[in-house]
C-alpha positions as CSV (number, residue, x, y, z in Angstrom):
1,M,-5.1,52.1,32.1
2,K,-2.6,51.9,29.3
3,K,-5.4,51.0,26.8
4,I,-7.5,54.0,27.9
5,L,-4.4,56.3,27.5
6,I,-3.7,55.0,24.0
7,L,-7.4,55.5,23.0
8,F,-7.4,59.0,24.5
9,I,-4.2,59.9,22.5
10,F,-5.7,58.5,19.3
11,L,-9.0,60.4,19.7
12,A,-7.1,63.6,20.6
13,Q,-4.9,63.4,17.5
14,N,-8.0,62.8,15.3
15,L,-9.9,65.7,16.8
16,F,-6.9,68.0,16.5
17,S,-6.4,67.0,12.8
18,L,-10.1,67.7,12.1
19,A,-9.9,71.0,13.8
20,Q,-7.0,71.9,11.5
21,G,-9.1,71.0,8.4
22,N,-6.8,68.1,7.5
23,E,-9.4,65.4,7.1
24,S,-8.1,62.0,6.1
25,L,-9.1,60.6,2.8
26,V,-11.0,57.3,3.2
27,I,-11.0,55.0,0.2
28,S,-13.5,52.3,0.2
29,Q,-13.2,48.9,-1.5
30,P,-15.6,48.3,-4.3
31,F,-18.8,46.7,-3.1
32,Y,-20.0,45.2,-6.4
33,V,-18.2,43.2,-9.0
34,P,-19.9,43.3,-12.4
35,T,-21.3,40.4,-14.4
36,I,-20.6,41.0,-18.1
37,E,-22.9,40.0,-20.9
38,T,-21.9,40.5,-24.6
39,I,-24.6,40.5,-27.2
40,E,-24.6,41.2,-31.0
41,H,-27.2,43.5,-32.3
42,P,-28.0,43.8,-36.1
43,I,-27.8,47.3,-37.6
44,G,-28.3,47.4,-41.4
45,D,-26.1,44.7,-42.9
46,S,-23.7,44.7,-40.0
47,K,-23.7,43.5,-36.4
48,I,-22.4,45.5,-33.5
49,K,-21.3,44.1,-30.1
50,V,-22.9,45.6,-27.0
51,K,-21.5,44.8,-23.6
52,I,-23.7,45.0,-20.5
53,Y,-22.0,45.4,-17.2
54,Q,-24.3,44.7,-14.3
55,Y,-23.2,45.8,-10.8
56,G,-25.4,44.0,-8.3
57,E,-29.2,43.8,-8.9
58,P,-30.7,46.1,-11.6
59,N,-31.7,49.4,-10.1
60,H,-32.5,52.9,-11.4
61,I,-28.9,53.8,-12.4
62,L,-28.1,53.2,-16.1
63,C,-25.0,54.6,-17.9
64,I,-24.7,54.3,-21.7
65,N,-21.4,54.6,-23.6
66,L,-22.2,55.1,-27.3
67,H,-18.7,55.9,-28.6
68,A,-16.2,53.1,-28.2
69,N,-13.2,55.5,-28.4
70,E,-14.4,57.6,-25.4
71,T,-13.5,55.8,-22.2
72,T,-13.5,58.6,-19.6
73,S,-17.2,58.2,-18.9
74,V,-16.8,54.4,-18.6
75,N,-14.0,54.8,-16.1
76,A,-16.1,57.3,-14.0
77,A,-19.2,55.1,-14.2
78,T,-17.2,52.0,-13.2
79,A,-15.9,53.8,-10.1
80,V,-19.3,54.9,-9.0
81,L,-21.3,51.8,-9.9
82,A,-18.8,49.5,-8.1
83,N,-20.1,51.2,-4.9
84,T,-23.7,52.0,-5.7
85,G,-24.8,49.3,-8.1
86,G,-26.3,49.8,-11.5
87,T,-25.7,49.1,-15.2
88,I,-23.3,50.2,-17.9
89,V,-24.2,49.6,-21.6
90,R,-21.2,49.9,-23.9
91,V,-21.3,49.9,-27.7
92,M,-18.1,48.1,-28.8
93,N,-16.9,49.2,-32.2
94,N,-13.1,48.4,-32.4
95,E,-12.3,51.7,-30.6
96,Q,-14.0,53.7,-33.3
97,R,-16.5,56.5,-32.8
98,V,-18.7,55.9,-35.8
99,I,-20.4,52.6,-36.7
100,P,-20.3,52.0,-40.4
101,F,-23.2,50.1,-41.9
102,K,-25.4,49.8,-45.0
103,I,-29.1,49.5,-45.3
104,N,-30.3,48.1,-48.7
105,G,-26.8,48.7,-50.0
106,V,-26.7,52.4,-49.1
107,R,-24.2,53.6,-46.5
């Protein structure tokens, strides 16, 4: 009887709080942990590092971060892909926006 009373009180409190519009925020733990692969790709006379973060099996979600000094999109993508799965491709350029390189000696 005591268990039923406790359950009833718990349910009543939750129903009352929902009726008041005070929904509780539920924060889920990340489902996927990324595997990270770093590759070097030639561009002109230079090489740039590209990091590929794979959350779970490859799927239709792909996020690309072209500018190394812009991390807001990476933070947002990380939060989403940890729960949905997908891929982030990041161009690593020492926190610089522009990638300097020369082709045939011309910059």
